PDB file of C-alpha atoms in Angstrom:
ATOM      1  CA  UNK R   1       0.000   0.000   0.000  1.00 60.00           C
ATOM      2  CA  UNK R   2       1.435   3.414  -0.689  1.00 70.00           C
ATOM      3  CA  UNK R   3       1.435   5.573   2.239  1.00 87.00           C
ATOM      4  CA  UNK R   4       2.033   8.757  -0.121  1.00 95.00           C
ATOM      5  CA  UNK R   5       1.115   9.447  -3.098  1.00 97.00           C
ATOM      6  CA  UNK R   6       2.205  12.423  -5.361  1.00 98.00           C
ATOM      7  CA  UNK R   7       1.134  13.902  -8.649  1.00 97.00           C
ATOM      8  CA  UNK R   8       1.851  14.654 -11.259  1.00 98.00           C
ATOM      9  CA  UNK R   9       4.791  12.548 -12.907  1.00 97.00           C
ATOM     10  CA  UNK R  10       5.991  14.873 -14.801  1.00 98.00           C
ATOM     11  CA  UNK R  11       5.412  18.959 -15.312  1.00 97.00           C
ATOM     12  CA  UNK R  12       6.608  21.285 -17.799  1.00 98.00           C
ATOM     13  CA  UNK R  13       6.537  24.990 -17.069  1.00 98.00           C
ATOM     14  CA  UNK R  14       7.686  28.302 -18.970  1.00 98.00           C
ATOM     15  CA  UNK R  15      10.127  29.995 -16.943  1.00 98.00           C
ATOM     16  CA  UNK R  16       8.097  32.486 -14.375  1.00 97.00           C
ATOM     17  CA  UNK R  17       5.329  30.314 -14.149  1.00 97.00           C
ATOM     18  CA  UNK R  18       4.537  28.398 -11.040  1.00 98.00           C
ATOM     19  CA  UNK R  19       4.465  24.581 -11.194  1.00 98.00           C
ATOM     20  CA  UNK R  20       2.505  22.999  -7.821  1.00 98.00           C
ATOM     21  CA  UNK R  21       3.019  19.658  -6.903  1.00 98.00           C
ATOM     22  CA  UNK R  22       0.715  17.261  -5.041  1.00 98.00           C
ATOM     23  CA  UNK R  23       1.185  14.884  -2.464  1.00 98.00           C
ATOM     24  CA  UNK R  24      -1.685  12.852  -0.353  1.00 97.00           C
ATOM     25  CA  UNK R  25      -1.474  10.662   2.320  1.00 96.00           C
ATOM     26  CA  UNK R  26      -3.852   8.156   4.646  1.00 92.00           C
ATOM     27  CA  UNK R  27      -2.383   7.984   7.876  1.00 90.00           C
ATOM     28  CA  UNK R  28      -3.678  10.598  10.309  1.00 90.00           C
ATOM     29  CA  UNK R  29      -0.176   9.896  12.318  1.00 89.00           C
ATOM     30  CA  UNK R  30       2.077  11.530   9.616  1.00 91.00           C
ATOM     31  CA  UNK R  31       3.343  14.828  11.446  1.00 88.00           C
ATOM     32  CA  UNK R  32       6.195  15.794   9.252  1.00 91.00           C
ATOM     33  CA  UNK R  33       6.135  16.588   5.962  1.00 94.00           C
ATOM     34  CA  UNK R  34       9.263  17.395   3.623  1.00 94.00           C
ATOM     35  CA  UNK R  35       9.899  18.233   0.436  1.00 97.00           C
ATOM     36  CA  UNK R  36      13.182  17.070  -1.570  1.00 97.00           C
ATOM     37  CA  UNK R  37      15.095  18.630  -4.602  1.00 97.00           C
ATOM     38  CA  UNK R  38      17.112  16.045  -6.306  1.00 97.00           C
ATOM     39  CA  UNK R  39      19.070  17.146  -9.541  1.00 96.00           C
ATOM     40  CA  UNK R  40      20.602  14.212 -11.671  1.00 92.00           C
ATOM     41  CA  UNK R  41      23.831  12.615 -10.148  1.00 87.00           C
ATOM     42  CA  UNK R  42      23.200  14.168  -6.826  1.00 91.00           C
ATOM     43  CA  UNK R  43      21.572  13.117  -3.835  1.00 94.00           C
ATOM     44  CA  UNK R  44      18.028  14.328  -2.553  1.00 96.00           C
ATOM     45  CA  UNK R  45      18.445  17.865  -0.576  1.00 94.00           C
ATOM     46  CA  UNK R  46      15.837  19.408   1.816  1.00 93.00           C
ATOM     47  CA  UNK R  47      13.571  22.228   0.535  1.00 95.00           C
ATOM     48  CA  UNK R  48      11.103  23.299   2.920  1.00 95.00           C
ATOM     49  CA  UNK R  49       9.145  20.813   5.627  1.00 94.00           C
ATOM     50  CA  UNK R  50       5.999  21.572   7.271  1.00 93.00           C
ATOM     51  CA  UNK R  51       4.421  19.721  10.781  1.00 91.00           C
ATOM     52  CA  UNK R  52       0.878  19.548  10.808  1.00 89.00           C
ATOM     53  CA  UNK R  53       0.003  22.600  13.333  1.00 91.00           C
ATOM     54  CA  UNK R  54       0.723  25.085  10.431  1.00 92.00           C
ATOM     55  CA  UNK R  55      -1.396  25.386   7.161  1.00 95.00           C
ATOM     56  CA  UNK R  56       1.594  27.627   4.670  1.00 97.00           C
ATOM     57  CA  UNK R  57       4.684  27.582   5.476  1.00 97.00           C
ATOM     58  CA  UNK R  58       6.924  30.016   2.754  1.00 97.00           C
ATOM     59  CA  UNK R  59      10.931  30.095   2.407  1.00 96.00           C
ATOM     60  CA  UNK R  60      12.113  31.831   0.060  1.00 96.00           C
ATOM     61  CA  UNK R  61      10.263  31.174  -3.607  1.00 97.00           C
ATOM     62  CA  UNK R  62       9.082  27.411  -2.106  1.00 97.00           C
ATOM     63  CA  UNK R  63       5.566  27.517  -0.714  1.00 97.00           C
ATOM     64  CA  UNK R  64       4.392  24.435   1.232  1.00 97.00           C
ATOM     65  CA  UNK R  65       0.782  24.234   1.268  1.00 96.00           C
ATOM     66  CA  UNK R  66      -0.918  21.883   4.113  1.00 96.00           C
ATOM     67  CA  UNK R  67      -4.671  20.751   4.387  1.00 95.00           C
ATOM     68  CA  UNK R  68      -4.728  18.738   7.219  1.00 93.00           C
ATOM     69  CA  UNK R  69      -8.722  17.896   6.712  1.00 94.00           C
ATOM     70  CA  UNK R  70      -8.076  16.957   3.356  1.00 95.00           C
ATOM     71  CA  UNK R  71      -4.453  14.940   4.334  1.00 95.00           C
ATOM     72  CA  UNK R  72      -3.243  17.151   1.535  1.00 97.00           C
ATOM     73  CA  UNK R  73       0.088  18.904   0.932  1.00 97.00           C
ATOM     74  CA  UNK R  74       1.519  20.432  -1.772  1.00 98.00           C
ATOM     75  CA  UNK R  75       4.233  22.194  -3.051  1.00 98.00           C
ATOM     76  CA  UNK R  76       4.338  25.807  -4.823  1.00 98.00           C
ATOM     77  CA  UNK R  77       7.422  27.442  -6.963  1.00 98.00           C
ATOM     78  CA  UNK R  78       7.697  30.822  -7.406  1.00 97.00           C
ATOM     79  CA  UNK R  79       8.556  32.747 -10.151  1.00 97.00           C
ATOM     80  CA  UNK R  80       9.929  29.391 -11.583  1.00 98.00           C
ATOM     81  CA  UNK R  81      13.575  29.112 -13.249  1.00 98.00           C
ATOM     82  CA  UNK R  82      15.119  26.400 -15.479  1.00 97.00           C
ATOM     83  CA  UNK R  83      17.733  25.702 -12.696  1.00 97.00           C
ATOM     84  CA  UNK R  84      14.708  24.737 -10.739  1.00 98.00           C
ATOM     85  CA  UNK R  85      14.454  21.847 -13.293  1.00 98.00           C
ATOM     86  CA  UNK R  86      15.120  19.031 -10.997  1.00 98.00           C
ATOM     87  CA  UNK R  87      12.814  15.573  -9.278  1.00 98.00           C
ATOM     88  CA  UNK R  88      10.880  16.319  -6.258  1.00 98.00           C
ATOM     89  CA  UNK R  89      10.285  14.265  -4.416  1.00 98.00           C
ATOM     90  CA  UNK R  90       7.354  14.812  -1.362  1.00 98.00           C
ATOM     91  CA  UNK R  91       8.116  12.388   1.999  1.00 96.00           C
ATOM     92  CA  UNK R  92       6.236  11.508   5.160  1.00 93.00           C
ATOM     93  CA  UNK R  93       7.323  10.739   8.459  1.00 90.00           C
ATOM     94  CA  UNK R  94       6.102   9.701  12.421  1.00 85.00           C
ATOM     95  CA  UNK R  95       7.634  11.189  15.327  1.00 75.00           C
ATOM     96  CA  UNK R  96       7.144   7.842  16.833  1.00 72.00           C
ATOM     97  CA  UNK R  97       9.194   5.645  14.456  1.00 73.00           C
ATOM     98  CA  UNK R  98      12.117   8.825  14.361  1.00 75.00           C
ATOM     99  CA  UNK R  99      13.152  10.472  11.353  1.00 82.00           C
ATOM    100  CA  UNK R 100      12.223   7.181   8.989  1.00 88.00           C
ATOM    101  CA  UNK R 101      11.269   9.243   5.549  1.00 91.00           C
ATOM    102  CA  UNK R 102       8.536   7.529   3.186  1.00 92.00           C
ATOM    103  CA  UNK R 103       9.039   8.989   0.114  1.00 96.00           C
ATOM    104  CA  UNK R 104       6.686   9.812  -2.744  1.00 97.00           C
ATOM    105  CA  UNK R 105       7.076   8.369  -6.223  1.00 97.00           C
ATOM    106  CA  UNK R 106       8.730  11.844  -7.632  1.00 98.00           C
ATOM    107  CA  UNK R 107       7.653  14.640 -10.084  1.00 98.00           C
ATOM    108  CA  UNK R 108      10.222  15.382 -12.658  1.00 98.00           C
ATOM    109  CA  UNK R 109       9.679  19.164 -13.296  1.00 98.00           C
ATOM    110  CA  UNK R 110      11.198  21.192 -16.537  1.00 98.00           C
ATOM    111  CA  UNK R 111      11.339  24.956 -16.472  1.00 98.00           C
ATOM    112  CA  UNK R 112      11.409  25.965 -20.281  1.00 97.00           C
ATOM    113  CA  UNK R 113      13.747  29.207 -20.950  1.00 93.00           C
TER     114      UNK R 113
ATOM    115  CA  UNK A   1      30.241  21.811   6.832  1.00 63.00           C
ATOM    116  CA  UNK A   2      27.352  20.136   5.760  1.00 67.00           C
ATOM    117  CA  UNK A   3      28.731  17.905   3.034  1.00 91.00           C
ATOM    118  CA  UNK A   4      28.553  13.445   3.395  1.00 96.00           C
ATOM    119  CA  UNK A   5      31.172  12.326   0.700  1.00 97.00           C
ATOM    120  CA  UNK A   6      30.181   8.999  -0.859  1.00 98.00           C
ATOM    121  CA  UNK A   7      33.317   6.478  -2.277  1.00 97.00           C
ATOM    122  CA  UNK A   8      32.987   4.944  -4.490  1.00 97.00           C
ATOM    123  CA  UNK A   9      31.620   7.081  -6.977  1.00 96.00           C
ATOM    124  CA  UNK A  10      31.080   4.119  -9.508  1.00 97.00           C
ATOM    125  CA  UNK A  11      31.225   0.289  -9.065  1.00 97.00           C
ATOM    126  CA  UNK A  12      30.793  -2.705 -11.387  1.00 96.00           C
ATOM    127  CA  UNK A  13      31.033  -5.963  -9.714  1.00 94.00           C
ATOM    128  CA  UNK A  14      30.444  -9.296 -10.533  1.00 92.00           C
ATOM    129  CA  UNK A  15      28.106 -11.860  -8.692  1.00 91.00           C
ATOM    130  CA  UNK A  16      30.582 -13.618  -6.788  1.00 90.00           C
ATOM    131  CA  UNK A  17      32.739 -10.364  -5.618  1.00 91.00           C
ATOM    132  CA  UNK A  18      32.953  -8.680  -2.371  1.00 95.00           C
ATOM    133  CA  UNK A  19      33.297  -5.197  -2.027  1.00 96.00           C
ATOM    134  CA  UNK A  20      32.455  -1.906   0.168  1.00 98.00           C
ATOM    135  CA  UNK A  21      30.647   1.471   0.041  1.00 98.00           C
ATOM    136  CA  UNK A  22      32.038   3.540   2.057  1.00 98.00           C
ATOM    137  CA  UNK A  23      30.321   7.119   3.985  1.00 98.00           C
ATOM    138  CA  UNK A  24      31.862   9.676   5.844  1.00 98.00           C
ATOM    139  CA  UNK A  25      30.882  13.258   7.349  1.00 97.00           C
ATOM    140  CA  UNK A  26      31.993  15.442   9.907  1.00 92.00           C
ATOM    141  CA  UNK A  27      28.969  17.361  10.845  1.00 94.00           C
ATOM    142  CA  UNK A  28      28.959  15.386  14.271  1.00 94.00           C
ATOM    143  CA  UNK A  29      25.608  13.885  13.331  1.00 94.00           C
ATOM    144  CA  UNK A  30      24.608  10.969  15.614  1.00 94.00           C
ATOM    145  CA  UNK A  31      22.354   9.340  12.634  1.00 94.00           C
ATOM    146  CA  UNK A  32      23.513   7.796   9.646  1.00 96.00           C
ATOM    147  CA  UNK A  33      21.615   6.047   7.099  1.00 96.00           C
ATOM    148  CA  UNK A  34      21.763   4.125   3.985  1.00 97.00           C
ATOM    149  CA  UNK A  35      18.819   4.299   1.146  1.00 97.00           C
ATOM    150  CA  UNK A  36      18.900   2.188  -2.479  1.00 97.00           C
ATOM    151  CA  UNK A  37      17.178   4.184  -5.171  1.00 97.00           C
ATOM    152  CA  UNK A  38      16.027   2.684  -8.558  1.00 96.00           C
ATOM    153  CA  UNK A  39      16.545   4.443 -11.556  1.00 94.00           C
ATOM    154  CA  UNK A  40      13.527   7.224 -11.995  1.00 92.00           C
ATOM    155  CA  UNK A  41      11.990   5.531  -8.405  1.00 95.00           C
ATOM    156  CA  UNK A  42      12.132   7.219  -5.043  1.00 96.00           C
ATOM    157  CA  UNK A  43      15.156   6.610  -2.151  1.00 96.00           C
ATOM    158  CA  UNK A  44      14.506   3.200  -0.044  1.00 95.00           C
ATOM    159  CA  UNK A  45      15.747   3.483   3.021  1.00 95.00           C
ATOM    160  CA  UNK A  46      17.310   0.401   3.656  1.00 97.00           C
ATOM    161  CA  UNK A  47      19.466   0.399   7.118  1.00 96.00           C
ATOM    162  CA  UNK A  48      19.480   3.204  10.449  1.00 95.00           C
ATOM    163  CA  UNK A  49      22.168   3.765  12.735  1.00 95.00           C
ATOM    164  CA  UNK A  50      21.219   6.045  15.608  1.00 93.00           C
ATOM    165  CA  UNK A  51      24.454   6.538  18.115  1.00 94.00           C
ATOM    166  CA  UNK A  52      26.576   4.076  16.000  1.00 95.00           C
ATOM    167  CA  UNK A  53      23.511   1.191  16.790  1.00 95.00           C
ATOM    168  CA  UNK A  54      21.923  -0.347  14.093  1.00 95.00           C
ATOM    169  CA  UNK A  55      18.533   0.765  14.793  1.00 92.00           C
ATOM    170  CA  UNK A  56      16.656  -0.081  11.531  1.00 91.00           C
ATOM    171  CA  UNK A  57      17.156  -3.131   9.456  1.00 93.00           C
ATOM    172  CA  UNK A  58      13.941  -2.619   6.331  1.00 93.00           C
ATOM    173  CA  UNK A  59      14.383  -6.256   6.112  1.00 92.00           C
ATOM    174  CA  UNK A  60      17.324  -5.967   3.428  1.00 96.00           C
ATOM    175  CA  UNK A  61      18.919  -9.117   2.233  1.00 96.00           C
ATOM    176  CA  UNK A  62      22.262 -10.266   4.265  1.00 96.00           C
ATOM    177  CA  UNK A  63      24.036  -9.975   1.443  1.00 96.00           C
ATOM    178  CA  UNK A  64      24.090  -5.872   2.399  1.00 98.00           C
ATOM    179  CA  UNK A  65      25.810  -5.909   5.769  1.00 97.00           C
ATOM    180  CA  UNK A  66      25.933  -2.555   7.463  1.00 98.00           C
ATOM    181  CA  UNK A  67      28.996  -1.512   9.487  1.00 97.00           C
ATOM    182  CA  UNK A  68      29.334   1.491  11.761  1.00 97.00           C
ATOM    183  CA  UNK A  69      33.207   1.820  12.997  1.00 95.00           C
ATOM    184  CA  UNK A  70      32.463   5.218  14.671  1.00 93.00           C
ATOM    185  CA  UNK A  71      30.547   8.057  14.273  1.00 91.00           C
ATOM    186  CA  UNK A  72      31.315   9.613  11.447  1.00 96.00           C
ATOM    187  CA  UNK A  73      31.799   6.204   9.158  1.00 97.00           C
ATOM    188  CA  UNK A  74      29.644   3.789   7.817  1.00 98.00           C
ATOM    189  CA  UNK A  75      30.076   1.001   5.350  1.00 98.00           C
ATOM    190  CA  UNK A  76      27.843  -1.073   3.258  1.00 98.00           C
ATOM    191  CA  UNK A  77      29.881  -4.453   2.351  1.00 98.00           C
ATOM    192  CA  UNK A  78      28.216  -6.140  -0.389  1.00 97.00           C
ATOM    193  CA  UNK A  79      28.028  -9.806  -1.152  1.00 95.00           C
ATOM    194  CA  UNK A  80      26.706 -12.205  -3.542  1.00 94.00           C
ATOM    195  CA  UNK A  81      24.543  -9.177  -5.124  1.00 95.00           C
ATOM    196  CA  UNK A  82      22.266  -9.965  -7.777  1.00 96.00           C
ATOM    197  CA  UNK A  83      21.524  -7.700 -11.073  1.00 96.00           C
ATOM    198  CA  UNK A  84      18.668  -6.765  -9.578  1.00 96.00           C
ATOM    199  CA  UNK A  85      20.695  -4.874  -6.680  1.00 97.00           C
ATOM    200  CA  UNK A  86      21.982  -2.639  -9.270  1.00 97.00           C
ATOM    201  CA  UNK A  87      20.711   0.771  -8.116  1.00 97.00           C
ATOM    202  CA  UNK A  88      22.571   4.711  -6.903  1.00 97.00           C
ATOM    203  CA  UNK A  89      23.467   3.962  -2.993  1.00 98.00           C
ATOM    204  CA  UNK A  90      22.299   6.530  -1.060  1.00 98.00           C
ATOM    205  CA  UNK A  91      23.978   8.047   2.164  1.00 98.00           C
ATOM    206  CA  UNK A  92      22.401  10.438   4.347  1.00 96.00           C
ATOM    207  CA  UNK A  93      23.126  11.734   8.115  1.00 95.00           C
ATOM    208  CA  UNK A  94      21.226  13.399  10.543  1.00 93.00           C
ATOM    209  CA  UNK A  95      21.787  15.609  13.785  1.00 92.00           C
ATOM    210  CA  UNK A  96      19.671  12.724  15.821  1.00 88.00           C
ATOM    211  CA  UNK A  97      16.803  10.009  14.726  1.00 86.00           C
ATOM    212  CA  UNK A  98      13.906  12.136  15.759  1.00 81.00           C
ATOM    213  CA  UNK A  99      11.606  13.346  13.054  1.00 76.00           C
ATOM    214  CA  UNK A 100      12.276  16.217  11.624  1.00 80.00           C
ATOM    215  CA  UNK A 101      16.143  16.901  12.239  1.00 85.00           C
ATOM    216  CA  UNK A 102      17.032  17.430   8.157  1.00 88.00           C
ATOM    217  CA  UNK A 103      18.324  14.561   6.696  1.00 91.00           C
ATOM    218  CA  UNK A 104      21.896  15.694   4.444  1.00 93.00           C
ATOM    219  CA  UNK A 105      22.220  13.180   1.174  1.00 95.00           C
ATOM    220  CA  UNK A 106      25.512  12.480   0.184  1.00 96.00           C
ATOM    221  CA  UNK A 107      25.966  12.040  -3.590  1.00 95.00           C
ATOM    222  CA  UNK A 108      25.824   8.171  -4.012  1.00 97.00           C
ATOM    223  CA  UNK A 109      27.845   5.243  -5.507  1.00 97.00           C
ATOM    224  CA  UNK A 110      25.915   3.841  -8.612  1.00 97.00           C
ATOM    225  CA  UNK A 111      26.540   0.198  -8.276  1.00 97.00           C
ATOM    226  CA  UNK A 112      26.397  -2.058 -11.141  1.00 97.00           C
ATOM    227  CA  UNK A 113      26.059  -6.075 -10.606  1.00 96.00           C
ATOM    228  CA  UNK A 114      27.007  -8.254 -13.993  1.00 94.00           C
TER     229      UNK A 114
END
């Protein structure tokens, strides 16, 4: 069963648009929510997280977006730029099993110059 | 300092070989972890050491045996591996295990099995 699942796949934007990226999950226990940047030949690095007391959380030109009701999140990009192209990748996690990461499938996102 | 550095950076190894990943940062994080991503597929996490104690084991095969010689090491010695375990080896480290400290990726070790 997947415990997170994001959409979409894939997303192609013009640069300045602002791609948003979906992730949903079933268990009510989830209480932090990351998002990860992962350019090719590199490993994953940390956006912007969000715990479940907040509802937008902004840093910088990444918006996280959280509907607890719904067991929504989603990610926004501002002002969008081809060196944003990149895989995100959305991840769960419970503060009772520590800082094990459940990772969604990935969106591979191209900014268009 | 917030870099993990990953060695290899490539390996090709036969069925019957035995070789090591190796891991190493020196952010004085107490968490260390290993993950096995699949080409266009999300990290795994595969193996946790919290305080240089194998604290997760995702019920990988034994023919990926963790080590961790201190606190800023850890090895993954590989065994027997199948084509199938060809996949990038993921590193990461953490401040501590609970959720939420930021997990730092190092860059990998794509690992090919013939």
């Amino acid at each position: 069963q997947q415990q997170v699942k994001q959409s979409p796949q894939s997303l192609i934007v013009q640069k300045g648009g602002i791609p948003i990226i979906n992730c949903a999950y079933e268990n009510t226990a989830f209480d932090y929510f990351p998002w990860y940047q992962q350019f090719p030949g590199k490993g994953p690095a940390l956006l912007i997280a969000i715990r479940p007391d907040v509802s937008e959380k902004k840093e910088g030109r990444f918006t996280i977006s959280f509907n607890k009701s719904a067991k929504q999140f989603s990610l926004h990009i501002m002002d969008s730029q081809p060196g944003d192209s990149a895989t995100y990748f959305c991840a769960v996690s419970r503060m009772e099993y520590g800082n094990k990461l459940v990772f969604g499938a990935g969106t591979i996102l191209r900014v268009k110059s | 300092d917030t870099e993990v550095t990953q060695t290899p950076k490539h390996l090709v190894m036969g069925m019957t070989n035995k070789k090591s990943l190796k891991c190493e940062q020196h952010m004085g994080h107490r968490a260390m972890y290993w993950y096995k991503q699949k080409a266009k597929k999300p990290p795994e996490l595969m193996f946790v050491y919290s305080y240089e104690k194998l604290s997760i084991n995702e019920s990988v095969p034994s023919r990926f045996s963790p080590e961790c010689p201190n606190s800023s090491l850890l090895n993954l010695h590989l065994h027997a591996l199948q084509p199938e375990d060809s996949a990038l080896y993921l590193c990461a480290s953490s401040q501590g295990f609970l959720a939420g400290y930021e997990q730092y990726f190092g860059p990998g070790t794509r690992l090919t099995v013939t």
